[in-house]
Short mmCIF file of N, CA and C in Angstrom, two decimals:
data_model
loop_
_atom_site.label_atom_id
_atom_site.label_comp_id
_atom_site.label_asym_id
_atom_site.label_seq_id
_atom_site.Cartn_x
_atom_site.Cartn_y
_atom_site.Cartn_z
N UNK A 8 23.10 0.56 -59.41
CA UNK A 8 24.20 0.27 -59.87
C UNK A 8 25.34 1.43 -60.68
N UNK A 9 25.70 2.05 -59.72
CA UNK A 9 26.60 2.99 -60.23
C UNK A 9 28.05 2.55 -60.34
N UNK A 10 28.23 2.86 -61.22
CA UNK A 10 29.96 2.44 -61.67
C UNK A 10 30.68 3.19 -62.11
N UNK A 11 32.34 3.42 -62.15
CA UNK A 11 33.14 4.12 -62.07
C UNK A 11 34.11 3.62 -62.70
N UNK A 12 34.62 4.16 -63.82
CA UNK A 12 35.60 3.58 -64.67
C UNK A 12 36.80 4.59 -64.91
N UNK A 13 38.05 4.64 -64.16
CA UNK A 13 39.02 5.19 -64.28
C UNK A 13 40.09 5.08 -65.47
N UNK A 14 40.56 5.80 -66.09
CA UNK A 14 41.24 5.78 -66.98
C UNK A 14 42.59 7.12 -67.05
N UNK A 15 43.50 6.71 -68.18
CA UNK A 15 44.57 7.66 -67.80
C UNK A 15 45.94 7.54 -67.51
N UNK A 16 45.91 6.29 -66.85
CA UNK A 16 47.23 6.35 -66.02
C UNK A 16 48.39 5.59 -67.11
N UNK A 17 49.56 5.56 -66.05
CA UNK A 17 50.51 5.15 -67.19
C UNK A 17 51.58 5.15 -66.70
N UNK A 18 52.95 5.11 -67.33
CA UNK A 18 54.30 5.08 -67.11
C UNK A 18 54.71 6.88 -67.55
N UNK A 19 55.28 7.24 -66.61
CA UNK A 19 55.81 9.08 -67.15
C UNK A 19 57.02 9.15 -66.35
N UNK A 20 57.55 9.88 -67.01
CA UNK A 20 59.08 10.07 -66.26
C UNK A 20 58.93 11.49 -65.06
N UNK A 21 60.03 11.33 -64.28
CA UNK A 21 59.69 12.66 -63.33
C UNK A 21 59.68 13.57 -63.86
N UNK A 22 58.81 14.54 -63.35
CA UNK A 22 58.51 15.96 -64.03
C UNK A 22 57.28 15.95 -65.26
N UNK A 23 57.02 14.70 -65.67
CA UNK A 23 56.06 14.74 -66.80
C UNK A 23 54.47 14.82 -65.98
N UNK A 24 53.52 14.80 -67.13
CA UNK A 24 52.16 15.07 -66.63
C UNK A 24 51.45 14.06 -67.22
N UNK A 25 50.00 13.53 -66.67
CA UNK A 25 49.63 12.70 -66.90
C UNK A 25 48.00 13.28 -66.35
N UNK A 26 46.90 12.99 -67.30
CA UNK A 26 45.62 13.39 -67.09
C UNK A 26 44.71 12.36 -66.83
N UNK A 27 44.27 12.06 -65.67
CA UNK A 27 43.27 11.01 -65.07
C UNK A 27 41.85 11.43 -65.55
N UNK A 28 41.23 10.28 -66.01
CA UNK A 28 39.86 10.54 -65.99
C UNK A 28 38.69 9.77 -65.31
N UNK A 29 37.55 9.91 -65.00
CA UNK A 29 36.76 8.87 -64.49
C UNK A 29 35.23 8.93 -64.75
N UNK A 30 34.86 8.28 -65.22
CA UNK A 30 33.45 8.21 -65.79
C UNK A 30 32.68 7.27 -65.06
N UNK A 31 31.22 8.08 -64.87
CA UNK A 31 30.34 7.30 -63.84
C UNK A 31 29.11 6.88 -65.06
N UNK A 32 28.58 5.50 -64.71
CA UNK A 32 27.51 5.17 -65.44
C UNK A 32 26.44 4.50 -64.49
N UNK A 33 25.41 4.44 -65.01
CA UNK A 33 24.31 3.80 -64.57
C UNK A 33 23.29 4.53 -63.75
N UNK A 34 22.46 4.52 -62.81
CA UNK A 34 21.04 5.02 -62.38
C UNK A 34 21.81 6.29 -61.55
N UNK A 35 22.21 7.58 -61.81
CA UNK A 35 22.41 8.68 -61.09
C UNK A 35 21.66 9.60 -61.08
N UNK A 36 21.02 10.09 -60.13
CA UNK A 36 19.83 11.55 -60.06
C UNK A 36 20.68 12.57 -59.71
N UNK A 37 21.97 12.31 -58.87
CA UNK A 37 22.76 13.64 -58.60
C UNK A 37 24.06 13.08 -58.00
N UNK A 38 24.96 14.13 -58.40
CA UNK A 38 26.23 13.68 -57.54
C UNK A 38 26.75 15.03 -56.72
N UNK A 39 27.27 14.37 -55.82
CA UNK A 39 27.74 15.49 -54.72
C UNK A 39 29.13 15.75 -54.85
N UNK A 40 30.03 15.31 -53.79
CA UNK A 40 31.34 15.40 -53.86
C UNK A 40 31.71 14.50 -54.63
N UNK A 41 33.02 14.81 -55.17
CA UNK A 41 34.04 13.70 -56.02
C UNK A 41 35.43 13.80 -55.44
N UNK A 42 35.90 12.54 -55.43
CA UNK A 42 37.37 13.13 -55.07
C UNK A 42 38.17 11.99 -56.10
N UNK A 43 39.79 11.83 -55.75
CA UNK A 43 40.50 11.23 -55.83
C UNK A 43 41.45 10.82 -54.41
N UNK A 44 41.54 9.61 -54.62
CA UNK A 44 42.50 8.88 -53.79
C UNK A 44 43.54 7.45 -54.37
N UNK A 45 44.28 7.87 -53.54
CA UNK A 45 45.65 6.74 -54.27
C UNK A 45 46.31 5.88 -53.31
N UNK A 46 46.74 4.96 -53.64
CA UNK A 46 47.25 3.78 -52.74
C UNK A 46 48.43 3.21 -53.20
N UNK A 47 49.55 3.38 -52.40
CA UNK A 47 51.07 2.70 -52.82
C UNK A 47 51.02 1.14 -52.39
N UNK A 48 52.21 0.53 -52.70
CA UNK A 48 52.43 -0.75 -52.34
C UNK A 48 52.45 -0.60 -51.12
N UNK A 49 52.00 -1.33 -50.12
CA UNK A 49 52.13 -1.38 -48.76
C UNK A 49 51.60 -0.27 -47.88
N UNK A 50 50.91 0.67 -48.73
CA UNK A 50 50.46 2.19 -47.69
C UNK A 50 49.17 2.23 -47.65
N UNK A 51 48.74 2.92 -46.66
CA UNK A 51 46.95 3.03 -46.75
C UNK A 51 46.87 3.85 -47.85
N UNK A 52 45.55 3.95 -48.19
CA UNK A 52 44.93 4.91 -49.49
C UNK A 52 44.98 6.02 -48.83
N UNK A 53 45.16 6.93 -49.61
CA UNK A 53 45.24 8.36 -49.22
C UNK A 53 44.26 9.39 -49.90
N UNK A 54 43.73 10.31 -49.67
CA UNK A 54 43.01 11.61 -50.22
C UNK A 54 43.76 12.20 -50.84
N UNK A 55 43.92 12.52 -52.37
CA UNK A 55 44.32 13.10 -53.23
C UNK A 55 43.95 14.69 -53.34
N UNK A 56 42.45 14.28 -53.45
CA UNK A 56 41.79 15.95 -53.78
C UNK A 56 40.37 15.77 -53.93
N UNK A 57 39.58 16.55 -53.60
CA UNK A 57 38.17 16.74 -53.39
C UNK A 57 37.68 17.72 -54.23
N UNK A 58 36.42 17.55 -54.68
CA UNK A 58 35.68 18.67 -55.47
C UNK A 58 34.19 18.67 -55.16
N UNK A 59 33.94 19.82 -54.75
CA UNK A 59 32.04 19.43 -54.36
C UNK A 59 31.14 19.89 -55.45
N UNK A 60 29.79 20.06 -55.51
CA UNK A 60 28.77 20.02 -56.35
C UNK A 60 28.98 21.36 -56.82
N UNK A 61 29.69 22.79 -55.86
CA UNK A 61 29.77 23.32 -56.09
C UNK A 61 31.20 24.18 -56.67
N UNK A 62 31.91 23.30 -57.03
CA UNK A 62 33.30 22.90 -57.55
C UNK A 62 34.49 23.97 -56.63
N UNK A 63 33.93 23.72 -55.43
CA UNK A 63 35.21 24.07 -54.30
C UNK A 63 36.10 22.67 -53.94
N UNK A 64 37.41 23.19 -54.41
CA UNK A 64 38.46 22.16 -54.43
C UNK A 64 39.34 22.15 -53.16
N UNK A 65 39.62 20.99 -52.88
CA UNK A 65 40.81 20.93 -51.96
C UNK A 65 41.70 20.09 -52.52
N UNK A 66 43.06 20.27 -52.54
CA UNK A 66 43.95 19.20 -52.43
C UNK A 66 44.85 18.90 -51.53
N UNK A 67 45.86 17.56 -51.28
CA UNK A 67 46.74 17.11 -50.35
C UNK A 67 47.94 17.94 -50.25
N UNK A 68 48.47 18.47 -49.19
CA UNK A 68 49.64 19.28 -49.26
C UNK A 68 50.65 18.71 -50.16
N UNK A 69 50.80 17.34 -50.02
CA UNK A 69 51.73 16.73 -51.06
C UNK A 69 51.70 16.96 -52.70
N UNK A 70 50.49 17.19 -52.77
CA UNK A 70 50.06 17.24 -54.47
C UNK A 70 49.42 19.00 -54.87
N UNK A 71 49.73 19.81 -53.80
CA UNK A 71 49.14 21.34 -54.07
C UNK A 71 50.29 21.69 -55.01
N UNK A 72 49.53 22.76 -55.90
CA UNK A 72 50.48 23.38 -57.07
C UNK A 72 50.60 22.48 -57.92
N UNK A 73 50.75 21.14 -58.00
CA UNK A 73 50.91 20.15 -58.95
C UNK A 73 50.06 19.51 -59.57
N UNK A 74 48.92 19.10 -58.67
CA UNK A 74 47.60 18.68 -59.24
C UNK A 74 46.19 19.51 -59.20
N UNK A 75 45.65 19.21 -60.06
CA UNK A 75 44.11 20.01 -60.25
C UNK A 75 43.14 18.98 -60.54
N UNK A 76 41.90 18.81 -59.45
CA UNK A 76 40.97 18.47 -60.09
C UNK A 76 40.06 19.22 -60.32
N UNK A 77 38.89 18.43 -61.14
CA UNK A 77 37.89 19.34 -61.83
C UNK A 77 36.96 18.46 -62.65
N UNK A 78 35.54 18.83 -62.32
CA UNK A 78 34.47 18.00 -62.93
C UNK A 78 33.81 18.78 -63.89
N UNK A 79 32.91 17.34 -64.50
CA UNK A 79 32.04 17.83 -65.64
C UNK A 79 30.61 17.28 -65.24
N UNK A 80 29.86 17.65 -64.71
CA UNK A 80 28.43 17.16 -64.34
C UNK A 80 27.77 16.85 -65.24
N UNK A 81 27.84 17.60 -66.20
CA UNK A 81 26.66 16.85 -67.29
C UNK A 81 27.17 15.61 -68.13
N UNK A 82 28.50 15.09 -68.06
CA UNK A 82 29.23 13.93 -68.50
C UNK A 82 29.33 13.06 -67.27
N UNK A 83 29.11 13.67 -65.94
CA UNK A 83 29.23 12.80 -64.67
C UNK A 83 30.87 12.12 -64.82
N UNK A 84 31.89 13.13 -65.04
CA UNK A 84 32.85 12.59 -64.75
C UNK A 84 33.87 13.47 -63.81
N UNK A 85 34.97 13.23 -63.39
CA UNK A 85 35.67 13.88 -62.66
C UNK A 85 37.20 13.77 -63.17
N UNK A 86 37.96 14.46 -63.06
CA UNK A 86 39.49 14.51 -63.73
C UNK A 86 40.40 15.17 -62.79
N UNK A 87 41.39 14.34 -63.22
CA UNK A 87 42.71 14.83 -62.26
C UNK A 87 43.94 14.86 -63.08
N UNK A 88 44.00 16.23 -62.93
CA UNK A 88 45.47 16.54 -64.03
C UNK A 88 46.66 17.01 -63.20
N UNK A 89 47.53 15.69 -63.54
CA UNK A 89 48.92 16.01 -63.04
C UNK A 89 50.05 16.07 -63.41
N UNK A 90 50.78 17.36 -62.81
CA UNK A 90 51.88 17.89 -63.32
C UNK A 90 53.33 17.94 -62.38
N UNK A 91 54.23 18.08 -63.05
CA UNK A 91 55.35 17.79 -62.16
C UNK A 91 55.31 16.50 -61.42
N UNK A 92 55.17 15.21 -62.13
CA UNK A 92 55.38 14.20 -61.55
C UNK A 92 56.60 13.76 -60.73
N UNK A 93 56.73 13.40 -59.53
CA UNK A 93 57.45 12.72 -58.42
C UNK A 93 57.45 11.16 -58.73
N UNK A 94 58.24 10.26 -58.36
CA UNK A 94 57.92 9.18 -58.07
C UNK A 94 57.38 8.82 -56.88
N UNK A 95 57.12 9.71 -55.95
CA UNK A 95 56.37 9.38 -54.78
C UNK A 95 54.69 9.32 -54.94
N UNK A 96 54.68 10.04 -56.36
CA UNK A 96 53.18 9.68 -56.67
C UNK A 96 52.76 8.70 -57.02
N UNK A 97 53.62 7.41 -57.44
CA UNK A 97 53.52 6.46 -57.93
C UNK A 97 52.38 5.55 -57.12
N UNK A 98 51.48 5.02 -57.61
CA UNK A 98 50.14 4.58 -56.64
C UNK A 98 49.03 4.16 -57.67
N UNK A 99 48.25 3.08 -57.06
CA UNK A 99 46.80 3.57 -57.87
C UNK A 99 46.15 4.44 -57.16
N UNK A 100 45.41 4.92 -58.51
CA UNK A 100 44.62 5.97 -58.23
C UNK A 100 43.36 5.59 -58.58
N UNK A 101 42.30 6.28 -57.59
CA UNK A 101 40.89 5.83 -57.34
C UNK A 101 39.95 7.06 -57.55
N UNK A 102 38.96 7.03 -58.17
CA UNK A 102 37.91 7.87 -58.28
C UNK A 102 37.02 7.71 -57.11
N UNK A 103 36.46 8.89 -56.81
CA UNK A 103 35.08 8.55 -55.92
C UNK A 103 34.46 9.40 -56.28
N UNK A 104 33.23 9.08 -55.93
CA UNK A 104 31.68 9.85 -55.94
C UNK A 104 30.94 9.52 -55.25
N UNK A 105 29.91 11.02 -54.36
CA UNK A 105 28.76 10.34 -53.82
C UNK A 105 27.47 10.89 -54.68
N UNK A 106 26.64 9.65 -54.95
CA UNK A 106 25.72 9.72 -55.99
C UNK A 106 24.46 9.41 -55.22
N UNK A 107 23.22 10.08 -55.90
CA UNK A 107 22.17 10.22 -55.24
C UNK A 107 21.36 9.20 -56.21
N UNK A 108 21.07 7.92 -55.96
CA UNK A 108 20.37 6.94 -56.52
C UNK A 108 19.12 6.58 -56.62
N UNK A 109 18.51 7.01 -55.23
CA UNK A 109 17.04 6.70 -54.91
C UNK A 109 15.99 7.70 -55.23
N UNK A 110 14.72 7.39 -55.91
CA UNK A 110 13.82 8.61 -56.36
C UNK A 110 12.92 8.81 -55.02
N UNK A 111 13.20 8.08 -53.95
CA UNK A 111 12.43 8.21 -52.66
C UNK A 111 13.41 8.56 -51.05
N UNK A 112 14.71 8.42 -51.54
CA UNK A 112 15.41 9.12 -50.38
C UNK A 112 16.31 9.74 -51.02
N UNK A 113 16.44 10.94 -50.21
CA UNK A 113 17.77 12.29 -50.57
C UNK A 113 18.68 11.53 -49.93
N UNK A 114 19.57 10.75 -50.35
CA UNK A 114 20.75 10.11 -49.89
C UNK A 114 21.68 9.95 -50.85
N UNK A 115 23.22 10.28 -50.59
CA UNK A 115 24.20 10.41 -51.77
C UNK A 115 24.97 9.06 -51.13
N UNK A 116 25.18 8.28 -51.84
CA UNK A 116 25.96 6.97 -51.47
C UNK A 116 27.41 7.12 -52.04
N UNK A 117 28.61 6.65 -51.55
CA UNK A 117 29.49 6.64 -52.13
C UNK A 117 29.71 5.72 -52.84
N UNK A 118 30.80 6.09 -54.01
CA UNK A 118 30.85 5.18 -55.36
C UNK A 118 32.49 4.63 -55.51
N UNK A 119 33.03 4.04 -55.86
CA UNK A 119 34.59 3.83 -55.98
C UNK A 119 34.56 3.05 -57.32
N UNK A 120 35.96 3.55 -58.37
CA UNK A 120 36.38 3.15 -59.37
C UNK A 120 37.16 1.95 -58.80
N UNK A 121 37.54 1.23 -60.10
CA UNK A 121 38.62 0.03 -59.80
C UNK A 121 39.80 0.35 -59.61
N UNK A 122 40.24 1.71 -59.85
CA UNK A 122 41.75 2.17 -60.18
C UNK A 122 42.16 1.97 -61.26
N UNK A 123 43.30 2.82 -61.42
CA UNK A 123 44.16 3.16 -62.82
C UNK A 123 45.60 3.33 -62.18
N UNK A 124 46.53 2.75 -62.81
CA UNK A 124 48.01 2.62 -62.18
C UNK A 124 48.55 3.99 -62.77
N UNK A 125 49.42 4.65 -62.11
CA UNK A 125 50.36 5.85 -62.28
C UNK A 125 51.70 5.32 -61.56
N UNK A 126 52.99 5.07 -63.10
CA UNK A 126 53.98 4.96 -62.31
C UNK A 126 54.84 6.30 -62.53
N UNK A 127 55.77 6.60 -61.76
CA UNK A 127 56.67 7.91 -62.10
C UNK A 127 58.13 7.36 -61.94
N UNK A 128 58.80 6.94 -62.82
CA UNK A 128 59.65 6.66 -63.23
C UNK A 128 61.27 8.08 -62.93
N UNK A 129 62.15 7.65 -62.43
CA UNK A 129 63.28 8.96 -62.05
C UNK A 129 64.41 8.28 -63.12
#
């Protein structure tokens, strides 16, 4: 029962910054890739950024140079630093983790957070 809880969302002005955090709780034996997704009203959920267990990162073209994903394995957390925010970044942001939970099966299963709202006003 891995549970992910996001925090740090809110209302900011265009050009502002926000830092999202996501913490995992429950039985976690190991964490593979972590990521952030977002979904705007009426639109499909899209990938924002990912970070592997080896700290290799990828960011969507729309956020490159503005957003930075990072992780803290000891605390089982993933972060998203968002700078130079634009109204187009307005969405619900969801964190994602592939976590190993079984002692007998070497499987990493996906877990999702409940989402945190980010609103960027112009």
